Tab-separated table of C-alpha atoms in Angstrom:
chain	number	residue	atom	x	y	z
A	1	UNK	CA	-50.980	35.846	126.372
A	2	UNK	CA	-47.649	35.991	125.527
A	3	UNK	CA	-46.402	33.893	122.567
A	4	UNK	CA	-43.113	33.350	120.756
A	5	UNK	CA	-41.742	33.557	116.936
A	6	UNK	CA	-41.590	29.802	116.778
A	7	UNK	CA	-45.383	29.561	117.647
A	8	UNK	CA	-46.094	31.797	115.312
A	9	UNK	CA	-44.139	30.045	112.860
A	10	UNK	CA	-45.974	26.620	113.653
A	11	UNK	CA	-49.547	28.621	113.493
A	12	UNK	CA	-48.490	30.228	110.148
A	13	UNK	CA	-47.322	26.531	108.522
A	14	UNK	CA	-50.304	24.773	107.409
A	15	UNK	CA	-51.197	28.149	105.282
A	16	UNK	CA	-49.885	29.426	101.962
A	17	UNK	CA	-48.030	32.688	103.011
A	18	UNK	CA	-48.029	35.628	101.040
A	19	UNK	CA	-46.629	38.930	101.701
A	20	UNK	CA	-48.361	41.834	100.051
A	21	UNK	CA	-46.428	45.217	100.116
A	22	UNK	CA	-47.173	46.550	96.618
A	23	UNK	CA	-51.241	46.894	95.769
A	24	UNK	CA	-50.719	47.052	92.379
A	25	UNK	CA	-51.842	43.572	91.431
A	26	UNK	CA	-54.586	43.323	94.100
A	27	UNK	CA	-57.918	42.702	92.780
A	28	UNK	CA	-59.383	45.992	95.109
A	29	UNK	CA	-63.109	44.960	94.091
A	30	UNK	CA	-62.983	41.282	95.655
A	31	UNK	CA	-60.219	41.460	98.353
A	32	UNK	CA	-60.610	44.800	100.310
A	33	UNK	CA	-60.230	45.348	104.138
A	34	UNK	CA	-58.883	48.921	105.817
A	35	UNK	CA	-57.029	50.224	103.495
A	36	UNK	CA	-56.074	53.203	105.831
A	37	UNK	CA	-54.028	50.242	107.981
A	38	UNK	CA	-50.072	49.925	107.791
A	39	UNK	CA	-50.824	46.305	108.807
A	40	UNK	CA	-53.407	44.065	107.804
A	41	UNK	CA	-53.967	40.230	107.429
A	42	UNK	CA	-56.359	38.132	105.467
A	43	UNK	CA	-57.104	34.414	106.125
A	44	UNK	CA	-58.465	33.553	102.859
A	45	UNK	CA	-59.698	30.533	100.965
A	46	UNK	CA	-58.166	30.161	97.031
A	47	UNK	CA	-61.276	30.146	95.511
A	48	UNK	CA	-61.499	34.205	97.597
A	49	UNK	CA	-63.623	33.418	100.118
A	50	UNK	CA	-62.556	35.308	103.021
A	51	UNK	CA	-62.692	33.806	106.444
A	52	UNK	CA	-61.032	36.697	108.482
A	53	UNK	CA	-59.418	39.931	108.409
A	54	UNK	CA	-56.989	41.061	110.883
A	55	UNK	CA	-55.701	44.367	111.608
A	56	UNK	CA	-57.375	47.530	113.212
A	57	UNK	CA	-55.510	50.092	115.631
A	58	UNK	CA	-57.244	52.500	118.352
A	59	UNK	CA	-56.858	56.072	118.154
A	60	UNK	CA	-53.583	56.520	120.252
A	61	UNK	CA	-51.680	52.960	119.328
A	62	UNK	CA	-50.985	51.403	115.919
A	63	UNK	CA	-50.641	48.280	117.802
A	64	UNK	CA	-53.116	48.461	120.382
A	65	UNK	CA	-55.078	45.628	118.854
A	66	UNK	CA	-52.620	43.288	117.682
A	67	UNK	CA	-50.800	40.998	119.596
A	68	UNK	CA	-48.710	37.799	119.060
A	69	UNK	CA	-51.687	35.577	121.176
A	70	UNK	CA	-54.554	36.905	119.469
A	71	UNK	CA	-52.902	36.112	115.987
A	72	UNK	CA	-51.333	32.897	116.911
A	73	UNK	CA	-54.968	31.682	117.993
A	74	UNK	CA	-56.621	32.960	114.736
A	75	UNK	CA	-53.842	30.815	112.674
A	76	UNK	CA	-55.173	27.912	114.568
A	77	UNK	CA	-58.547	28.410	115.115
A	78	UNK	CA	-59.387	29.332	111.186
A	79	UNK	CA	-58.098	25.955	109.978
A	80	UNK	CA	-61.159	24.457	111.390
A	81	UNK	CA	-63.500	27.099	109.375
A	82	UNK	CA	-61.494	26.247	106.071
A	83	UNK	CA	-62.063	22.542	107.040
A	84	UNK	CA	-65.548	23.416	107.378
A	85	UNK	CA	-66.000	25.322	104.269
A	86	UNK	CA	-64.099	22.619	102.122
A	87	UNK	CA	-66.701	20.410	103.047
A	88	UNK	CA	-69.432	23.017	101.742
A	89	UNK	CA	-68.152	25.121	99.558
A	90	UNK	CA	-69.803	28.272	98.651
A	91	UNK	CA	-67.323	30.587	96.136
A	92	UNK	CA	-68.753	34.176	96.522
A	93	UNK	CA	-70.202	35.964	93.509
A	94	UNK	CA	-67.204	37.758	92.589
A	95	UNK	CA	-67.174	41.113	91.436
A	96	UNK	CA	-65.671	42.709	88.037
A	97	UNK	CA	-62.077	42.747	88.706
A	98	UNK	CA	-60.440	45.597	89.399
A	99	UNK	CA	-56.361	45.704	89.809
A	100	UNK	CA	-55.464	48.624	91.928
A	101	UNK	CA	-53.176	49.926	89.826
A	102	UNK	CA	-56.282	50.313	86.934
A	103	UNK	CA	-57.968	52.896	89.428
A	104	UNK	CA	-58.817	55.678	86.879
A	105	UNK	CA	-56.868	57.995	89.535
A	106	UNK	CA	-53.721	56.000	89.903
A	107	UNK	CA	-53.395	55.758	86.183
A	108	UNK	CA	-53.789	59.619	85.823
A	109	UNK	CA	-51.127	59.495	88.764
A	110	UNK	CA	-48.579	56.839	86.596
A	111	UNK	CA	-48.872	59.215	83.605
A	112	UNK	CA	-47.262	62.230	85.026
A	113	UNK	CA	-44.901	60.468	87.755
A	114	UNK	CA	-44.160	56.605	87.527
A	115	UNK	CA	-45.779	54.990	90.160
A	116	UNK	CA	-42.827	52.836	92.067
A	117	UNK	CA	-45.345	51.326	94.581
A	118	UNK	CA	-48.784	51.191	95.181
A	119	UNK	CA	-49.136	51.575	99.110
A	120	UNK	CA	-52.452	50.660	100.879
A	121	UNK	CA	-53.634	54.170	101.661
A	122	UNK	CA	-52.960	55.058	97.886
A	123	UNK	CA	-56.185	52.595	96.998
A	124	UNK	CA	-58.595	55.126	99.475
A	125	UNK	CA	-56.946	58.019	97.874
A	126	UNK	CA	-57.508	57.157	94.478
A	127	UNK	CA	-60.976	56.065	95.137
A	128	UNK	CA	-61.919	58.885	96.704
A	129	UNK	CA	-60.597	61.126	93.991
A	130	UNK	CA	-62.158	58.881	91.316
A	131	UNK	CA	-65.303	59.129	93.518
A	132	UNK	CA	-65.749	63.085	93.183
A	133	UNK	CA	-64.819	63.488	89.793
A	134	UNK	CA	-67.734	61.121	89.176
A	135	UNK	CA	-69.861	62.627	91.812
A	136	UNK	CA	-70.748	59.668	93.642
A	137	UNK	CA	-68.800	61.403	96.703
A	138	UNK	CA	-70.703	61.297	99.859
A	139	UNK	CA	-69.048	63.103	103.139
A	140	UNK	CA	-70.750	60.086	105.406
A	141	UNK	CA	-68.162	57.678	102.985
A	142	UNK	CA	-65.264	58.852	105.170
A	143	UNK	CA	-66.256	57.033	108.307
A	144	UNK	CA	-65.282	53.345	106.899
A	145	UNK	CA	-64.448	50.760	108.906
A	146	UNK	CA	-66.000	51.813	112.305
A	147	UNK	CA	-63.828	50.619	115.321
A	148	UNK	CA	-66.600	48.868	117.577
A	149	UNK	CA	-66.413	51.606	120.196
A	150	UNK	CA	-68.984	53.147	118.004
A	151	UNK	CA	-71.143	49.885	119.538
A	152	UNK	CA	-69.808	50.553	123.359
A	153	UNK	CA	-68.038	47.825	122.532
A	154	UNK	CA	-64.613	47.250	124.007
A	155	UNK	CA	-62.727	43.856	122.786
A	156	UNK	CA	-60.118	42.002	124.453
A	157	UNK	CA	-56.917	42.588	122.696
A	158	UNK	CA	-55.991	38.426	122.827
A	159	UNK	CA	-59.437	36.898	122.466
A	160	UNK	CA	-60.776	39.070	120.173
A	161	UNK	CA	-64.165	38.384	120.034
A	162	UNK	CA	-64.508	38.387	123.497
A	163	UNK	CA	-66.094	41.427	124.942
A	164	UNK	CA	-64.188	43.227	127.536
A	165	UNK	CA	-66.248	46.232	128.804
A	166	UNK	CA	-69.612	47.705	127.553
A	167	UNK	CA	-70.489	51.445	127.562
A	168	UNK	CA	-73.355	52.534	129.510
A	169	UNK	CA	-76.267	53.524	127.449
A	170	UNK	CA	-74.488	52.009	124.035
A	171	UNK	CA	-76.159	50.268	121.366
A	172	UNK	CA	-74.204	47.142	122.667
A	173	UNK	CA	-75.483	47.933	126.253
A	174	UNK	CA	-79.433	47.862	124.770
A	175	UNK	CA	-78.569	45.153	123.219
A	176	UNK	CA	-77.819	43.313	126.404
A	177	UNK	CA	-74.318	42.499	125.781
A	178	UNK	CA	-72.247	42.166	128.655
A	179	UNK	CA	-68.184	41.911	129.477
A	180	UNK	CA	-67.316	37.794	128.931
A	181	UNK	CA	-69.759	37.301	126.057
A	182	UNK	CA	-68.218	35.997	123.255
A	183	UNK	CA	-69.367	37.271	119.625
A	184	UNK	CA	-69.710	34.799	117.404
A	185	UNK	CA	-71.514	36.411	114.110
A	186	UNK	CA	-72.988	39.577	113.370
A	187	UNK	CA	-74.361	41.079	110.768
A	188	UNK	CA	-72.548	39.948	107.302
A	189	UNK	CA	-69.939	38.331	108.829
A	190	UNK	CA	-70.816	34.102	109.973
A	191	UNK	CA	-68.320	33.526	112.127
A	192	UNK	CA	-66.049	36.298	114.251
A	193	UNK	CA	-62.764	35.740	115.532
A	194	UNK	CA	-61.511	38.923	115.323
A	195	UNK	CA	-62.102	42.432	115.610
A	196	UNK	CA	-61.640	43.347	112.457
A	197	UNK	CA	-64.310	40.909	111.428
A	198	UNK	CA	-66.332	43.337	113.953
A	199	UNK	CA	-65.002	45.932	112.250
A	200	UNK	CA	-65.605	44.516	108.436
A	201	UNK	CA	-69.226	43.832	109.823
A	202	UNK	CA	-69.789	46.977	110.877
A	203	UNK	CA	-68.361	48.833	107.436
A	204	UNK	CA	-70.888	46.767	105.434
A	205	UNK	CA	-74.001	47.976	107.371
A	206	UNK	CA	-75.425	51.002	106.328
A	207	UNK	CA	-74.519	54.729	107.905
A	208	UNK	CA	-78.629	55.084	108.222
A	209	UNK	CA	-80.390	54.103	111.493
A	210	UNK	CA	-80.312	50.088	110.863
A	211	UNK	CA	-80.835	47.414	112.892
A	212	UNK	CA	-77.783	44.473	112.911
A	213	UNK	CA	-78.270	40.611	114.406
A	214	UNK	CA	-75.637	39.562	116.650
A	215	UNK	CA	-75.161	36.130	117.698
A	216	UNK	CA	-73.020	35.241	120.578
A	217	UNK	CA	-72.204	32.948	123.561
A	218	UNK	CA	-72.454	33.018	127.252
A	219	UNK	CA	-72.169	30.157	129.583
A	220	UNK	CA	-71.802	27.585	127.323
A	221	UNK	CA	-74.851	28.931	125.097
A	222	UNK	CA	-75.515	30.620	122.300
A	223	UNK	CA	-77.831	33.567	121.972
A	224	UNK	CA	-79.155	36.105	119.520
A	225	UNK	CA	-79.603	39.643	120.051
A	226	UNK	CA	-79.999	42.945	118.016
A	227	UNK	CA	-78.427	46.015	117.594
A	228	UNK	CA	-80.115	49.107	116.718
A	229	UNK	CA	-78.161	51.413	115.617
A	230	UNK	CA	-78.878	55.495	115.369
A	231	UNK	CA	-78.798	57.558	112.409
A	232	UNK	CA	-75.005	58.663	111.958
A	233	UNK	CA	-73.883	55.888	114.028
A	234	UNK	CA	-70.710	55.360	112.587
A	235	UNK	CA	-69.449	59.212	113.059
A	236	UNK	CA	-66.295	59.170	115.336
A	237	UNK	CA	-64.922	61.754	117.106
A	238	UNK	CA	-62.075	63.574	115.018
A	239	UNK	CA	-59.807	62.405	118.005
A	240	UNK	CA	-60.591	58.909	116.848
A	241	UNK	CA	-60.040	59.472	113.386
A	242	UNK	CA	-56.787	61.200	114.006
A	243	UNK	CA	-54.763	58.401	112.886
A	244	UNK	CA	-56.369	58.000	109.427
A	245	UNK	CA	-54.255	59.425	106.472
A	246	UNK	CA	-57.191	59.356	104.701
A	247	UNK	CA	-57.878	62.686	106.357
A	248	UNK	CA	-55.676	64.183	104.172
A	249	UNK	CA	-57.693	63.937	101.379
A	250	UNK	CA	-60.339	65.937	103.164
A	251	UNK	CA	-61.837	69.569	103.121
A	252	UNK	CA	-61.468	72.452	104.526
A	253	UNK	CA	-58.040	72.214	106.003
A	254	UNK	CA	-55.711	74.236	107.304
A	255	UNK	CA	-52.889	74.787	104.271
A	256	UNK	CA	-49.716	73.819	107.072
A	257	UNK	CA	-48.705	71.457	109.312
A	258	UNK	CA	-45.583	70.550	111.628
A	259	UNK	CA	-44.409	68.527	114.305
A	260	UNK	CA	-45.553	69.247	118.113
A	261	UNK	CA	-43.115	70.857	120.734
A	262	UNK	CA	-41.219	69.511	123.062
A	263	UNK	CA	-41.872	70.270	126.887
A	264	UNK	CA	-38.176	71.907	126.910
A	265	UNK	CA	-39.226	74.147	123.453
A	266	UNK	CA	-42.299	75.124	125.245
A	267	UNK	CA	-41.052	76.514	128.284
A	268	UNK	CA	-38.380	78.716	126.128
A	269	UNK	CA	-41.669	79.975	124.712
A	270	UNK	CA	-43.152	80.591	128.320
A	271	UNK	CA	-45.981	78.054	127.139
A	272	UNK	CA	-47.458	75.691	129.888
A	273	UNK	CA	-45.667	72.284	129.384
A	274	UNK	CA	-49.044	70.225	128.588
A	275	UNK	CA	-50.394	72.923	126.138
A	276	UNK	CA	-50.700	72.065	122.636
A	277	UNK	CA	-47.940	73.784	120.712
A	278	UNK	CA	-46.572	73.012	116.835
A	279	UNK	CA	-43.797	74.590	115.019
A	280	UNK	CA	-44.876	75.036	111.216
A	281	UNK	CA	-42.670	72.861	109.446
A	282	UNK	CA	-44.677	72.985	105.959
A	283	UNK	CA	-47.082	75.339	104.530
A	284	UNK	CA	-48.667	73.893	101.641
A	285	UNK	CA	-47.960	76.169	98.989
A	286	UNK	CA	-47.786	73.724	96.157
A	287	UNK	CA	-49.892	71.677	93.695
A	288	UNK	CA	-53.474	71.567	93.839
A	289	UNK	CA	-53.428	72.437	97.170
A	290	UNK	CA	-51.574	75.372	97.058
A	291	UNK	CA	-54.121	77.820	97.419
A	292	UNK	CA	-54.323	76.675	100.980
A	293	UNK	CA	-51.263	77.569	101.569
A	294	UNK	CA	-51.071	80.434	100.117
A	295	UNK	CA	-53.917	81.495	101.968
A	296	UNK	CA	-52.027	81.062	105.425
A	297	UNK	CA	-48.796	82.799	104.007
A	298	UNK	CA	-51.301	85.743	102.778
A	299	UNK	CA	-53.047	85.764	106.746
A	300	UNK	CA	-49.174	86.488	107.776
A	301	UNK	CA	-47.804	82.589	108.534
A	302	UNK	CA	-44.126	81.578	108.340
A	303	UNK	CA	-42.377	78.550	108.579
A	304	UNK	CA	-41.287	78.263	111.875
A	305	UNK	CA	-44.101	79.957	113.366
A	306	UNK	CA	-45.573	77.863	116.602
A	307	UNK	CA	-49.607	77.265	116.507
A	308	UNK	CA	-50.904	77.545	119.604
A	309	UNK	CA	-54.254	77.963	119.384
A	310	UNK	CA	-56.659	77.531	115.968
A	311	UNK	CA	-60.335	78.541	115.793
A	312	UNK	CA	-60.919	79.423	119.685
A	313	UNK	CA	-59.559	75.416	120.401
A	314	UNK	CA	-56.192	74.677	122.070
A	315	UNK	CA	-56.889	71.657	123.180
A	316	UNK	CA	-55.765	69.428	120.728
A	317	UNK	CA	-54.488	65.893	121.499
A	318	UNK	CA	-52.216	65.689	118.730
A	319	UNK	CA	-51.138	67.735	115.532
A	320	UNK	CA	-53.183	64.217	113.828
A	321	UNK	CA	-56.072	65.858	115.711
A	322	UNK	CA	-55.653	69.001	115.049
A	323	UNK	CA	-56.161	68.895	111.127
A	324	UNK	CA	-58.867	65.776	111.510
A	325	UNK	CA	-60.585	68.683	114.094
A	326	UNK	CA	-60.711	70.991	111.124
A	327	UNK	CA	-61.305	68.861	108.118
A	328	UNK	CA	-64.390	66.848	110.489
A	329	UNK	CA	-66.314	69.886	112.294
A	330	UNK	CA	-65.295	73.438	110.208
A	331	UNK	CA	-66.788	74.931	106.877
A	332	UNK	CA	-64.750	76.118	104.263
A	333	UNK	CA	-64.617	79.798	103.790
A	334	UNK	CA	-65.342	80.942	107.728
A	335	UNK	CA	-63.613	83.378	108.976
A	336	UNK	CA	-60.987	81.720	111.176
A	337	UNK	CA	-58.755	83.337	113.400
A	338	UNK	CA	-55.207	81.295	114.548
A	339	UNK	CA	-52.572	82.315	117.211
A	340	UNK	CA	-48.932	81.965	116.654
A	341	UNK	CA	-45.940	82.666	118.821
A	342	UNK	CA	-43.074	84.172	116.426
A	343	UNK	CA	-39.912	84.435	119.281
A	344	UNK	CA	-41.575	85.681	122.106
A	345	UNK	CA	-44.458	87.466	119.992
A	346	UNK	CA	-47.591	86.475	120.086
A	347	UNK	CA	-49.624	86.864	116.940
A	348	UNK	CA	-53.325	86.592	115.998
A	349	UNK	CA	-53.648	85.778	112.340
A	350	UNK	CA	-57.043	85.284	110.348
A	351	UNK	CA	-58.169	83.878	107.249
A	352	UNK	CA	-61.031	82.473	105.281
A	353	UNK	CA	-60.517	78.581	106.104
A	354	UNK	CA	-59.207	77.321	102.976
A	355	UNK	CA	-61.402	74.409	100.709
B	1	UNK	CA	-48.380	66.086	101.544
B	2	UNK	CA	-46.364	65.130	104.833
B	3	UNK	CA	-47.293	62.220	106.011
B	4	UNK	CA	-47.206	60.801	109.522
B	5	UNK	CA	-44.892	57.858	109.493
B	6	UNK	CA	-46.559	55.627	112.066
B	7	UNK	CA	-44.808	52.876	114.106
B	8	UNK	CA	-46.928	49.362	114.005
B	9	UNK	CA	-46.254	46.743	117.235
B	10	UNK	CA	-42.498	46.007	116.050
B	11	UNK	CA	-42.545	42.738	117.227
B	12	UNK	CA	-45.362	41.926	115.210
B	13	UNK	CA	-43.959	43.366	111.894
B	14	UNK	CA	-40.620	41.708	112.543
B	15	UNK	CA	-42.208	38.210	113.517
B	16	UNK	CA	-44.345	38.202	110.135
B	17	UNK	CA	-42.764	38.420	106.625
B	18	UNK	CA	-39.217	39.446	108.331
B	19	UNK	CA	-39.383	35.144	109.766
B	20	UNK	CA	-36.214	33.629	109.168
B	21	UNK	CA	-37.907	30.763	108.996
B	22	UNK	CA	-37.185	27.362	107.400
B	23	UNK	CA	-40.678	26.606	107.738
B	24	UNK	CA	-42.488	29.007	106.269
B	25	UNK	CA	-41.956	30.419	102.800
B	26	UNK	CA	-43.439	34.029	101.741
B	27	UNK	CA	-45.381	34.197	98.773
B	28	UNK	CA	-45.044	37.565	97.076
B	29	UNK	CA	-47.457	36.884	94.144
B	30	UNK	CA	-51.203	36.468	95.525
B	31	UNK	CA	-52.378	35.217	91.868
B	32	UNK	CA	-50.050	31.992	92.020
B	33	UNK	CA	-50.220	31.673	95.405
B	34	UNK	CA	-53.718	30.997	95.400
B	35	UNK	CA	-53.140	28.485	92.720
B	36	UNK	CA	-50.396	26.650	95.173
B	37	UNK	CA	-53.279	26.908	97.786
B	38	UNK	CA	-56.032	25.100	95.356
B	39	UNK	CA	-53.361	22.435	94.379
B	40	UNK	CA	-52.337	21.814	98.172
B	41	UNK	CA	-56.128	22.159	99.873
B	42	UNK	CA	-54.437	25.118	101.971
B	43	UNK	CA	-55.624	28.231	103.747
B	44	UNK	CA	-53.899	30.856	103.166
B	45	UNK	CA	-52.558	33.897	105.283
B	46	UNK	CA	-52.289	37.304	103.031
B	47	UNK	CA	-50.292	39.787	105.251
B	48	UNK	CA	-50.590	43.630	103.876
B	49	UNK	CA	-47.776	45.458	105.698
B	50	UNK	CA	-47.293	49.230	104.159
B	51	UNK	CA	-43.507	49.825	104.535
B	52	UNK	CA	-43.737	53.695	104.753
């Protein structure tokens, strides 16, 4: 579906525009959608009701579920829903207000360094932090914001709400959803356009086995259906969750990072040209953190060393994956063993995985 | 921490609050915007783009 600027442009005119790159202001408690996002829309009424989010990314693409079409047909389609809901309106209890940059964690933050903007990930960060030091932490609070897959659910990429393939044996496939079937509510969110309002639906249900109502249509009807949903449904593979920065707030992890090889720097190396190779570019070795770091240096790392192997796994999809793998399935303080290649050597280093 | 830079659907980015436009106008405060919205009856459309 292939639309241009000037559509856009005409979709975009009956609304009140407003760029957000600076969280500061935002009221955090009453407006919130995936923080973890580098681009996000809400369609919004003034009095905060929110009729849609937009946004979301797969594990490999930032942009793998936007597109021009699919936001060009929201723009239109939600000015009948804000018709609608000027007809009946029904303000939402808003919560106390809370302007990001009040988070108890970015004011600690402002104190020692002067905060020059507030990005979008900064808001999980702080929460999180704030969350531990008041022990209301929970490890299951990581997986926000399920993508649908965690359903079986595939959406089209244009007509977002319209289901494009169902995974054998899924919660969606029990359910009796089928590819075609458009979703129009389910679970907290009335009316679905988009995947994100999948998405939003999904991160307001509860990580416990639960059971969510879906409505939807199929030849020219609409039906209802439910979704039960497993104990530790919304756990994602730490492929999935590769993309999150959020993952750097996580423990155990490594203590160093880097970028991945090229196919050319890998065969200097002698390494296979589809193995997973990085060359230590950082080793974390200061602030809070920097026990982790020192850790690796103390287990013999360098900068410049290339990881080609970590805990018995060399499979990794990405150097994303790679620290997700370890923050998402090891324990902190296990004996870990690492290989390197220094030149031509290759070295086996071990540690205690750093917390 | 390093962080990875990530690159969102450029078109996308570029269409939204980049529009040279002499339609739309961006908003950069949500607080009067939603005011404006109230006074005109309008939707509105809040885009969050993270420029890192």
């Amino acid at each position: 579906m292939g639309r241009s600027n000037q559509e856009l442009s005409a979709a975009a005119a009956p609304y009140v525009c407003v760029r957000v790159v600076d969280l500061r202001a935002i009221d955090i408690h009453n407006l919130r959608f995936d923080f973890d996002l580098t681009f996000a829309a809400v369609l919004m009424h003034s009095d905060g009701t929110v009729y849609h989010r937009y946004g979301g990314r797969g594990p490999d693409s930032a942009g793998s579920h936007l597109s021009m079409g699919s936001l060009v047909k929201l723009l239109e389609e939600t000015l009948a829903d804000h018709a609608a809901y000027d007809r009946a309106p029904a303000p939402p209890r808003a919560a106390e207000p809370q302007a990001a940059i009040d988070l108890p964690a970015l004011q600690r933050r402002n104190a020692n360094e002067k905060i020059e903007c507030v990005h979008c990930h900064m808001v999980n960060d702080a929460e999180y932090e704030d969350a531990v030091l008041g022990k209301r932490w929970k490890k299951d609070d990581l997986y926000n914001h399920p993508d649908p897959a965690r359903l079986g659910l595939t959406l089209d990429t244009d007509r977002q709400n319209v289901v494009k393939a169902v995974a054998p044996g899924s919660a969606a496939a029990a359910a009796g959803l089928r590819a075609g079937d458009e979703i129009a509510a389910v679970g907290e969110q009335a009316c679905v356009r988009t995947q994100s309002d999948v998405t939003w639906a999904l991160h307001r249900a509860p990580f416990q086995a639960t059971k969510l109502d879906l409505r939807y249509r199929r030849d020219g009807s609409e039906q209802a259906t439910t979704l039960a949903l497993p104990a530790d449904w919304k756990r994602c593979p730490p492929e999935e969750y590769a993309w999150r920065p959020f993952k750097w707030n996580l423990s155990p992890s490594s203590g160093f990072g880097g970028s991945e090889l090229g196919r050319d720097a890998k065969k200097k190396l002698g390494l296979d040209e589809n193995a997973f190779a990085f060359k230590v570019d950082y080793i974390v070795d200061w602030g809070k953190e920097a026990h982790r770091g020192n850790a690796a240096k103390t287990a013999g790392l360098r900068h410049g060393d290339v990881v080609v192997s970590f805990a018995g796994k060399s499979d990794f999809r990405s150097v994303g994956h790679f620290h997700a793998w370890v923050s998402l399935t090891r324990t902190a303080g296990e004996d870990t063993e690492f290989v390197v290649m220094r030149g031509k050597e290759r070295l086996v280093l071990r540690y205690k995985l750093p917390e | 921490m390093p962080r990875t830079r990530i690159v969102v659907l450029p078109f996308l980015l570029a269409a939204l609050p980049a529009q040279q436009s002499t339609e739309l106008t961006w908003h950069t405060d949500l607080g009067a915007a939603r005011k404006l919205a109230a006074e005109k009856k309008a939707p509105l459309l809040v885009v969050f783009r993270c420029e890192r």
